[in-house]
Structures are given as C-alpha cells and as structure tokens.
JSON list of C-alpha atoms in Angstrom, two decimals:
[
{"chain": "A", "resi": 1193, "resn": "MET", "atom": "CA", "xyz": [111.84, 54.74, 111.50]},
{"chain": "A", "resi": 1194, "resn": "LYS", "atom": "CA", "xyz": [114.85, 52.70, 112.39]},
{"chain": "A", "resi": 1195, "resn": "ASN", "atom": "CA", "xyz": [113.32, 49.37, 111.37]},
{"chain": "A", "resi": 1196, "resn": "GLY", "atom": "CA", "xyz": [111.35, 50.73, 108.44]},
{"chain": "A", "resi": 1197, "resn": "GLY", "atom": "CA", "xyz": [107.87, 50.10, 109.79]},
{"chain": "A", "resi": 1198, "resn": "LYS", "atom": "CA", "xyz": [105.24, 51.08, 112.28]},
{"chain": "A", "resi": 1199, "resn": "ALA", "atom": "CA", "xyz": [105.50, 50.12, 115.92]},
{"chain": "A", "resi": 1200, "resn": "GLY", "atom": "CA", "xyz": [109.09, 49.00, 115.50]},
{"chain": "A", "resi": 1201, "resn": "GLN", "atom": "CA", "xyz": [108.28, 46.09, 113.18]},
{"chain": "A", "resi": 1202, "resn": "ASP", "atom": "CA", "xyz": [110.84, 45.60, 110.47]},
{"chain": "A", "resi": 1203, "resn": "TRP", "atom": "CA", "xyz": [110.08, 44.93, 106.84]},
{"chain": "A", "resi": 1204, "resn": "SER", "atom": "CA", "xyz": [111.28, 41.33, 107.06]},
{"chain": "A", "resi": 1205, "resn": "GLN", "atom": "CA", "xyz": [108.87, 40.46, 109.85]},
{"chain": "A", "resi": 1206, "resn": "LEU", "atom": "CA", "xyz": [106.00, 42.19, 108.08]},
{"chain": "A", "resi": 1207, "resn": "MET", "atom": "CA", "xyz": [106.72, 40.26, 104.87]},
{"chain": "A", "resi": 1208, "resn": "ARG", "atom": "CA", "xyz": [106.86, 36.96, 106.78]},
{"chain": "A", "resi": 1209, "resn": "LEU", "atom": "CA", "xyz": [103.44, 37.74, 108.25]},
{"chain": "A", "resi": 1210, "resn": "ALA", "atom": "CA", "xyz": [102.11, 38.83, 104.86]},
{"chain": "A", "resi": 1211, "resn": "ILE", "atom": "CA", "xyz": [103.31, 35.64, 103.17]},
{"chain": "A", "resi": 1212, "resn": "ALA", "atom": "CA", "xyz": [101.54, 33.72, 105.94]},
{"chain": "A", "resi": 1213, "resn": "GLY", "atom": "CA", "xyz": [98.31, 35.49, 104.95]},
{"chain": "A", "resi": 1214, "resn": "ASP", "atom": "CA", "xyz": [98.19, 38.54, 107.22]},
{"chain": "A", "resi": 1215, "resn": "GLN", "atom": "CA", "xyz": [96.67, 41.22, 104.96]},
{"chain": "A", "resi": 1216, "resn": "ARG", "atom": "CA", "xyz": [97.06, 43.96, 107.58]},
{"chain": "A", "resi": 1217, "resn": "ALA", "atom": "CA", "xyz": [100.79, 43.26, 107.81]},
{"chain": "A", "resi": 1218, "resn": "TYR", "atom": "CA", "xyz": [101.04, 43.37, 104.01]},
{"chain": "A", "resi": 1219, "resn": "GLN", "atom": "CA", "xyz": [99.27, 46.72, 103.89]},
{"chain": "A", "resi": 1220, "resn": "GLU", "atom": "CA", "xyz": [101.54, 48.02, 106.66]},
{"chain": "A", "resi": 1221, "resn": "LEU", "atom": "CA", "xyz": [104.60, 46.79, 104.76]},
{"chain": "A", "resi": 1222, "resn": "LEU", "atom": "CA", "xyz": [103.55, 48.46, 101.51]},
{"chain": "A", "resi": 1223, "resn": "THR", "atom": "CA", "xyz": [102.71, 51.67, 103.39]},
{"chain": "A", "resi": 1224, "resn": "ALA", "atom": "CA", "xyz": [106.16, 51.70, 105.02]},
{"chain": "A", "resi": 1225, "resn": "MET", "atom": "CA", "xyz": [108.00, 50.66, 101.86]},
{"chain": "A", "resi": 1226, "resn": "THR", "atom": "CA", "xyz": [106.45, 53.07, 99.33]},
{"chain": "A", "resi": 1227, "resn": "PRO", "atom": "CA", "xyz": [107.92, 56.38, 100.55]},
{"chain": "A", "resi": 1228, "resn": "VAL", "atom": "CA", "xyz": [111.36, 54.79, 100.93]},
{"chain": "A", "resi": 1229, "resn": "LEU", "atom": "CA", "xyz": [111.24, 53.44, 97.38]},
{"chain": "A", "resi": 1230, "resn": "ARG", "atom": "CA", "xyz": [109.91, 56.75, 96.09]},
{"chain": "A", "resi": 1231, "resn": "GLY", "atom": "CA", "xyz": [112.87, 58.58, 97.71]},
{"chain": "A", "resi": 1232, "resn": "LEU", "atom": "CA", "xyz": [115.43, 56.11, 96.35]},
{"chain": "A", "resi": 1233, "resn": "ILE", "atom": "CA", "xyz": [114.06, 56.25, 92.83]},
{"chain": "A", "resi": 1234, "resn": "ARG", "atom": "CA", "xyz": [113.71, 60.04, 92.77]},
{"chain": "A", "resi": 1235, "resn": "ALA", "atom": "CA", "xyz": [117.28, 60.42, 94.06]},
{"chain": "A", "resi": 1236, "resn": "ARG", "atom": "CA", "xyz": [118.57, 58.22, 91.23]},
{"chain": "A", "resi": 1237, "resn": "ALA", "atom": "CA", "xyz": [116.19, 59.48, 88.51]},
{"chain": "A", "resi": 1238, "resn": "GLY", "atom": "CA", "xyz": [118.65, 61.92, 86.97]},
{"chain": "A", "resi": 1239, "resn": "GLY", "atom": "CA", "xyz": [116.18, 64.73, 86.27]},
{"chain": "A", "resi": 1240, "resn": "MET", "atom": "CA", "xyz": [113.28, 62.56, 85.12]},
{"chain": "A", "resi": 1241, "resn": "ASP", "atom": "CA", "xyz": [109.81, 63.96, 85.86]},
{"chain": "A", "resi": 1242, "resn": "MET", "atom": "CA", "xyz": [107.72, 62.94, 88.87]},
{"chain": "A", "resi": 1243, "resn": "SER", "atom": "CA", "xyz": [105.25, 60.83, 86.89]},
{"chain": "A", "resi": 1244, "resn": "TRP", "atom": "CA", "xyz": [108.13, 58.81, 85.40]},
{"chain": "A", "resi": 1245, "resn": "CYS", "atom": "CA", "xyz": [109.48, 58.23, 88.94]},
{"chain": "A", "resi": 1246, "resn": "GLU", "atom": "CA", "xyz": [106.05, 57.21, 90.20]},
{"chain": "A", "resi": 1247, "resn": "ASP", "atom": "CA", "xyz": [105.72, 54.71, 87.35]},
{"chain": "A", "resi": 1248, "resn": "VAL", "atom": "CA", "xyz": [109.02, 53.13, 88.41]},
{"chain": "A", "resi": 1249, "resn": "VAL", "atom": "CA", "xyz": [107.84, 53.01, 92.04]},
{"chain": "A", "resi": 1250, "resn": "GLN", "atom": "CA", "xyz": [104.64, 51.25, 90.96]},
{"chain": "A", "resi": 1251, "resn": "GLU", "atom": "CA", "xyz": [106.54, 48.80, 88.76]},
{"chain": "A", "resi": 1252, "resn": "THR", "atom": "CA", "xyz": [108.83, 48.05, 91.70]},
{"chain": "A", "resi": 1253, "resn": "LEU", "atom": "CA", "xyz": [105.91, 47.45, 94.06]},
{"chain": "A", "resi": 1254, "resn": "LEU", "atom": "CA", "xyz": [104.23, 45.20, 91.50]},
{"chain": "A", "resi": 1255, "resn": "ALA", "atom": "CA", "xyz": [107.44, 43.19, 91.02]},
{"chain": "A", "resi": 1256, "resn": "ILE", "atom": "CA", "xyz": [107.80, 42.81, 94.81]},
{"chain": "A", "resi": 1257, "resn": "HIS", "atom": "CA", "xyz": [104.21, 41.60, 94.98]},
{"chain": "A", "resi": 1258, "resn": "LEU", "atom": "CA", "xyz": [104.61, 39.12, 92.13]},
{"chain": "A", "resi": 1259, "resn": "LYS", "atom": "CA", "xyz": [107.99, 37.81, 93.30]},
{"chain": "A", "resi": 1260, "resn": "ARG", "atom": "CA", "xyz": [107.41, 37.83, 97.09]},
{"chain": "A", "resi": 1261, "resn": "ALA", "atom": "CA", "xyz": [107.42, 34.04, 97.24]},
{"chain": "A", "resi": 1262, "resn": "THR", "atom": "CA", "xyz": [111.00, 34.01, 95.91]},
{"chain": "A", "resi": 1263, "resn": "TRP", "atom": "CA", "xyz": [112.34, 36.02, 98.88]},
{"chain": "A", "resi": 1264, "resn": "ASP", "atom": "CA", "xyz": [114.41, 33.91, 101.29]},
{"chain": "A", "resi": 1265, "resn": "SER", "atom": "CA", "xyz": [112.72, 34.63, 104.61]},
{"chain": "A", "resi": 1266, "resn": "ASP", "atom": "CA", "xyz": [115.94, 33.82, 106.47]},
{"chain": "A", "resi": 1267, "resn": "GLN", "atom": "CA", "xyz": [117.51, 36.90, 104.85]},
{"chain": "A", "resi": 1268, "resn": "PRO", "atom": "CA", "xyz": [116.75, 40.58, 105.46]},
{"chain": "A", "resi": 1269, "resn": "LEU", "atom": "CA", "xyz": [114.07, 41.92, 103.12]},
{"chain": "A", "resi": 1270, "resn": "ARG", "atom": "CA", "xyz": [115.55, 45.36, 102.40]},
{"chain": "A", "resi": 1271, "resn": "PRO", "atom": "CA", "xyz": [118.49, 44.24, 100.21]},
{"chain": "A", "resi": 1272, "resn": "TRP", "atom": "CA", "xyz": [116.09, 42.11, 98.16]},
{"chain": "A", "resi": 1273, "resn": "VAL", "atom": "CA", "xyz": [113.68, 45.05, 97.76]},
{"chain": "A", "resi": 1274, "resn": "TYR", "atom": "CA", "xyz": [116.49, 47.45, 96.86]},
{"chain": "A", "resi": 1275, "resn": "ALA", "atom": "CA", "xyz": [117.81, 45.04, 94.22]},
{"chain": "A", "resi": 1276, "resn": "ILE", "atom": "CA", "xyz": [114.37, 44.92, 92.62]},
{"chain": "A", "resi": 1277, "resn": "ALA", "atom": "CA", "xyz": [114.15, 48.73, 92.71]},
{"chain": "A", "resi": 1278, "resn": "ARG", "atom": "CA", "xyz": [117.57, 49.01, 91.09]},
{"chain": "A", "resi": 1279, "resn": "HIS", "atom": "CA", "xyz": [116.60, 46.63, 88.28]},
{"chain": "A", "resi": 1280, "resn": "LYS", "atom": "CA", "xyz": [113.29, 48.41, 87.67]},
{"chain": "A", "resi": 1281, "resn": "LEU", "atom": "CA", "xyz": [115.08, 51.76, 87.52]},
{"chain": "A", "resi": 1282, "resn": "VAL", "atom": "CA", "xyz": [117.62, 50.44, 85.02]},
{"chain": "A", "resi": 1283, "resn": "ASP", "atom": "CA", "xyz": [114.80, 48.90, 82.94]},
{"chain": "A", "resi": 1284, "resn": "ALA", "atom": "CA", "xyz": [112.94, 52.23, 82.92]},
{"chain": "A", "resi": 1285, "resn": "PHE", "atom": "CA", "xyz": [116.04, 54.10, 81.76]},
{"chain": "A", "resi": 1286, "resn": "ARG", "atom": "CA", "xyz": [116.61, 51.54, 79.01]},
{"chain": "A", "resi": 1287, "resn": "ARG", "atom": "CA", "xyz": [113.05, 51.97, 77.78]},
{"chain": "A", "resi": 1288, "resn": "ARG", "atom": "CA", "xyz": [113.70, 55.71, 77.54]},
{"chain": "A", "resi": 1289, "resn": "GLY", "atom": "CA", "xyz": [116.84, 55.03, 75.53]},
{"chain": "A", "resi": 1290, "resn": "ARG", "atom": "CA", "xyz": [119.28, 56.29, 78.15]},
{"chain": "A", "resi": 1291, "resn": "SER", "atom": "CA", "xyz": [122.38, 54.45, 79.13]},
{"chain": "A", "resi": 1292, "resn": "VAL", "atom": "CA", "xyz": [122.58, 54.21, 82.87]},
{"chain": "A", "resi": 1293, "resn": "HIS", "atom": "CA", "xyz": [124.88, 52.78, 85.47]},
{"chain": "A", "resi": 1294, "resn": "VAL", "atom": "CA", "xyz": [123.46, 52.52, 88.96]},
{"chain": "A", "resi": 1295, "resn": "PRO", "atom": "CA", "xyz": [126.15, 50.97, 91.15]},
{"chain": "A", "resi": 1296, "resn": "VAL", "atom": "CA", "xyz": [125.09, 48.93, 94.14]},
{"chain": "A", "resi": 1297, "resn": "GLU", "atom": "CA", "xyz": [127.26, 51.23, 96.27]},
{"chain": "A", "resi": 1298, "resn": "ASP", "atom": "CA", "xyz": [124.67, 53.97, 95.70]},
{"chain": "A", "resi": 1299, "resn": "PHE", "atom": "CA", "xyz": [122.25, 51.91, 97.74]},
{"chain": "A", "resi": 1300, "resn": "ALA", "atom": "CA", "xyz": [124.75, 50.89, 100.43]},
{"chain": "A", "resi": 1301, "resn": "GLU", "atom": "CA", "xyz": [123.85, 53.74, 102.77]},
{"chain": "A", "resi": 1302, "resn": "THR", "atom": "CA", "xyz": [120.22, 52.64, 102.77]},
{"chain": "A", "resi": 1303, "resn": "LEU", "atom": "CA", "xyz": [120.92, 48.96, 103.32]},
{"chain": "A", "resi": 1304, "resn": "GLN", "atom": "CA", "xyz": [120.51, 47.63, 106.78]},
{"chain": "A", "resi": 1305, "resn": "ALA", "atom": "CA", "xyz": [124.00, 47.18, 108.25]},
{"chain": "A", "resi": 1306, "resn": "GLU", "atom": "CA", "xyz": [123.26, 44.15, 110.39]},
{"chain": "A", "resi": 1307, "resn": "PRO", "atom": "CA", "xyz": [119.97, 42.49, 111.08]},
{"chain": "A", "resi": 1308, "resn": "GLU", "atom": "CA", "xyz": [118.81, 43.24, 114.57]},
{"chain": "A", "resi": 1309, "resn": "PRO", "atom": "CA", "xyz": [118.29, 40.29, 116.89]},
{"chain": "A", "resi": 1310, "resn": "ASP", "atom": "CA", "xyz": [114.76, 38.95, 116.81]},
{"chain": "A", "resi": 1311, "resn": "SER", "atom": "CA", "xyz": [113.39, 39.06, 120.36]},
{"chain": "A", "resi": 1312, "resn": "PHE", "atom": "CA", "xyz": [110.82, 36.37, 119.53]},
{"chain": "A", "resi": 1313, "resn": "GLU", "atom": "CA", "xyz": [113.57, 34.09, 118.28]},
{"chain": "A", "resi": 1314, "resn": "LYS", "atom": "CA", "xyz": [115.41, 34.28, 121.61]},
{"chain": "A", "resi": 1315, "resn": "ARG", "atom": "CA", "xyz": [112.19, 33.74, 123.54]},
{"chain": "A", "resi": 1316, "resn": "ASP", "atom": "CA", "xyz": [111.26, 30.73, 121.37]},
{"chain": "A", "resi": 1317, "resn": "ALA", "atom": "CA", "xyz": [114.75, 29.27, 121.79]},
{"chain": "A", "resi": 1318, "resn": "ASP", "atom": "CA", "xyz": [114.58, 29.73, 125.58]},
{"chain": "A", "resi": 1319, "resn": "VAL", "atom": "CA", "xyz": [111.17, 28.00, 125.71]},
{"chain": "A", "resi": 1320, "resn": "LEU", "atom": "CA", "xyz": [112.35, 25.04, 123.63]},
{"chain": "A", "resi": 1321, "resn": "ILE", "atom": "CA", "xyz": [115.68, 24.70, 125.43]},
{"chain": "A", "resi": 1322, "resn": "ALA", "atom": "CA", "xyz": [113.90, 24.73, 128.80]},
{"chain": "A", "resi": 1323, "resn": "ARG", "atom": "CA", "xyz": [111.99, 21.60, 127.71]},
{"chain": "A", "resi": 1324, "resn": "LEU", "atom": "CA", "xyz": [115.20, 19.66, 127.09]},
{"chain": "A", "resi": 1325, "resn": "PRO", "atom": "CA", "xyz": [116.99, 17.54, 129.69]},
{"chain": "A", "resi": 1326, "resn": "GLU", "atom": "CA", "xyz": [119.18, 19.72, 131.93]},
{"chain": "A", "resi": 1327, "resn": "ARG", "atom": "CA", "xyz": [122.54, 18.82, 130.35]},
{"chain": "A", "resi": 1328, "resn": "ASP", "atom": "CA", "xyz": [121.24, 19.30, 126.80]},
{"chain": "A", "resi": 1329, "resn": "GLY", "atom": "CA", "xyz": [119.82, 22.69, 127.75]},
{"chain": "A", "resi": 1330, "resn": "ALA", "atom": "CA", "xyz": [123.04, 23.77, 129.45]},
{"chain": "A", "resi": 1331, "resn": "LEU", "atom": "CA", "xyz": [125.07, 22.70, 126.42]},
{"chain": "A", "resi": 1332, "resn": "LEU", "atom": "CA", "xyz": [122.87, 24.55, 123.91]},
{"chain": "A", "resi": 1333, "resn": "ARG", "atom": "CA", "xyz": [122.74, 27.68, 126.08]},
{"chain": "A", "resi": 1334, "resn": "CYS", "atom": "CA", "xyz": [126.53, 27.68, 126.37]},
{"chain": "A", "resi": 1335, "resn": "LEU", "atom": "CA", "xyz": [127.23, 27.11, 122.67]},
{"chain": "A", "resi": 1336, "resn": "ALA", "atom": "CA", "xyz": [124.35, 28.84, 120.90]},
{"chain": "A", "resi": 1337, "resn": "VAL", "atom": "CA", "xyz": [122.82, 31.40, 123.22]},
{"chain": "A", "resi": 1338, "resn": "GLU", "atom": "CA", "xyz": [125.97, 32.56, 125.01]},
{"chain": "A", "resi": 1339, "resn": "GLU", "atom": "CA", "xyz": [128.12, 31.82, 121.92]},
{"chain": "A", "resi": 1340, "resn": "ARG", "atom": "CA", "xyz": [130.95, 30.29, 123.94]},
{"chain": "A", "resi": 1341, "resn": "GLY", "atom": "CA", "xyz": [133.57, 28.08, 122.35]},
{"chain": "A", "resi": 1342, "resn": "ASN", "atom": "CA", "xyz": [133.65, 24.27, 122.39]},
{"chain": "A", "resi": 1343, "resn": "GLU", "atom": "CA", "xyz": [136.56, 24.17, 124.83]},
{"chain": "A", "resi": 1344, "resn": "GLU", "atom": "CA", "xyz": [134.92, 26.51, 127.33]},
{"chain": "A", "resi": 1345, "resn": "CYS", "atom": "CA", "xyz": [131.57, 24.72, 127.17]},
{"chain": "A", "resi": 1346, "resn": "GLY", "atom": "CA", "xyz": [133.24, 21.32, 127.39]},
{"chain": "A", "resi": 1347, "resn": "ALA", "atom": "CA", "xyz": [135.20, 22.41, 130.47]},
{"chain": "A", "resi": 1348, "resn": "ARG", "atom": "CA", "xyz": [132.10, 23.93, 132.06]},
{"chain": "A", "resi": 1349, "resn": "LEU", "atom": "CA", "xyz": [130.10, 20.72, 131.55]},
{"chain": "A", "resi": 1350, "resn": "GLY", "atom": "CA", "xyz": [132.97, 18.28, 132.14]},
{"chain": "A", "resi": 1351, "resn": "LEU", "atom": "CA", "xyz": [132.93, 16.94, 128.57]},
{"chain": "A", "resi": 1352, "resn": "SER", "atom": "CA", "xyz": [135.84, 16.01, 126.32]},
{"chain": "A", "resi": 1353, "resn": "ALA", "atom": "CA", "xyz": [135.85, 17.34, 122.75]},
{"chain": "A", "resi": 1354, "resn": "GLY", "atom": "CA", "xyz": [134.45, 14.06, 121.39]},
{"chain": "A", "resi": 1355, "resn": "ALA", "atom": "CA", "xyz": [131.82, 13.76, 124.11]},
{"chain": "A", "resi": 1356, "resn": "LEU", "atom": "CA", "xyz": [130.78, 17.37, 123.50]},
{"chain": "A", "resi": 1357, "resn": "ARG", "atom": "CA", "xyz": [130.21, 16.68, 119.80]},
{"chain": "A", "resi": 1358, "resn": "VAL", "atom": "CA", "xyz": [128.11, 13.59, 120.57]},
{"chain": "A", "resi": 1359, "resn": "ALA", "atom": "CA", "xyz": [126.13, 15.42, 123.27]},
{"chain": "A", "resi": 1360, "resn": "LEU", "atom": "CA", "xyz": [125.54, 18.38, 120.94]},
{"chain": "A", "resi": 1361, "resn": "HIS", "atom": "CA", "xyz": [124.32, 16.10, 118.16]},
{"chain": "A", "resi": 1362, "resn": "ARG", "atom": "CA", "xyz": [121.89, 14.36, 120.52]},
{"chain": "A", "resi": 1363, "resn": "ALA", "atom": "CA", "xyz": [120.70, 17.66, 122.00]},
{"chain": "A", "resi": 1364, "resn": "LEU", "atom": "CA", "xyz": [120.02, 19.07, 118.53]},
{"chain": "A", "resi": 1365, "resn": "GLN", "atom": "CA", "xyz": [118.08, 15.92, 117.60]},
{"chain": "A", "resi": 1366, "resn": "ARG", "atom": "CA", "xyz": [115.91, 16.27, 120.71]},
{"chain": "A", "resi": 1367, "resn": "LEU", "atom": "CA", "xyz": [115.41, 19.96, 119.99]},
{"chain": "A", "resi": 1368, "resn": "ALA", "atom": "CA", "xyz": [114.37, 19.20, 116.40]},
{"chain": "A", "resi": 1369, "resn": "ARG", "atom": "CA", "xyz": [111.86, 16.60, 117.65]},
{"chain": "A", "resi": 1370, "resn": "LEU", "atom": "CA", "xyz": [110.36, 19.14, 120.06]},
{"chain": "A", "resi": 1371, "resn": "ARG", "atom": "CA", "xyz": [110.10, 21.69, 117.28]},
{"chain": "A", "resi": 1372, "resn": "GLN", "atom": "CA", "xyz": [108.44, 19.20, 114.91]},
{"chain": "A", "resi": 1373, "resn": "GLU", "atom": "CA", "xyz": [105.98, 18.06, 117.57]},
{"chain": "A", "resi": 1374, "resn": "GLY", "atom": "CA", "xyz": [104.87, 21.67, 117.97]},
{"chain": "A", "resi": 1375, "resn": "GLU", "atom": "CA", "xyz": [105.76, 21.79, 121.64]},
{"chain": "A", "resi": 1376, "resn": "LEU", "atom": "CA", "xyz": [106.30, 25.55, 121.42]}
]
C-alpha cells in the first residue's frame, strides 16, 4: 500500500500508537513491515539461501523492537527501519566472512519521498487556533497554516514587522498554554 499499512495508516503513526501502548497497532505495524523487510533483504542477499534471509529479517525485527524507544517520533519511521535493516544485513554478511558494500542509494527507491500531511495534525491545529483570540488565530493561520510570508501577513493584519514578531510571540505563548492545559 502507499503508506505501508492497513487502512491507509502509515508506519510512523502505527509506531507512535504502539509506543503509547496500543498492542493492536504494534501487531499491525509488524505485519505490514515484515514482507517489505523480507523483500529488501532478499533483493540484497546476493544469492544467500532463504533461511539466511529469514534470519536477517528476524534480527532486524528484533532490533526494531529493542530500539523502538530511540526512534524520533517527529521523523518518518521508514528511513530509520531501513537503516536498521541495512546494518543487520551487513552484520550478517560479516559473520559469513563476506565483504559487502550496501550503499544507501540501494534503498533510496523504497524510502518515502516526502512525509504526507497528517490530517489529524491539521484538525488539531484548527481546533487550538479557533480557541485563541481572533487576531492571534488570524496571524497563526496566515503564517503557519497558509504558509504566507511575514510581509503579506503583516499587511493583511495591519501590523509592522516588529509588531508582527511581538504578536506572533504572544500568540505562540497562548497556544502553548492551551496545549499544556489539555484544551484539545
């Protein structure tokens, strides 16, 4: 599937849920991840037998499990997983006494080009911004949601460059307080 999981969920979201304790999400992630890893490792195995490849897949899955807390949840999961797979493959070749070079470029076609926008993130931002005073909300929508420049947003809201910076700072402080208070 395009996102690497069932029902359109991507691996990153499934791992976030799994780290938060959702066992079903973790099982779904491992189920989605295993055939992809198996294909990558077999393609790079250089004529090694199927049981050798399966051992590398299992070592990779175990390493992902043991190291899952080290993944930066703000980053896509796939590059992290593929790096682990690459290292486990190299380790397996070294144990067999073969010299191997597996360039990162070999994995480039399987890496996610750009993370897709998170629909929940936009919804959460809209909900929080709607709770701000009108000017703060308009400023954050212009700068962050619509991704307009400082000059355009300043002109739209009648703010000088200095006033825009001060207003943005205050709006972000209010937004942070809302987020901390669990207003979402």
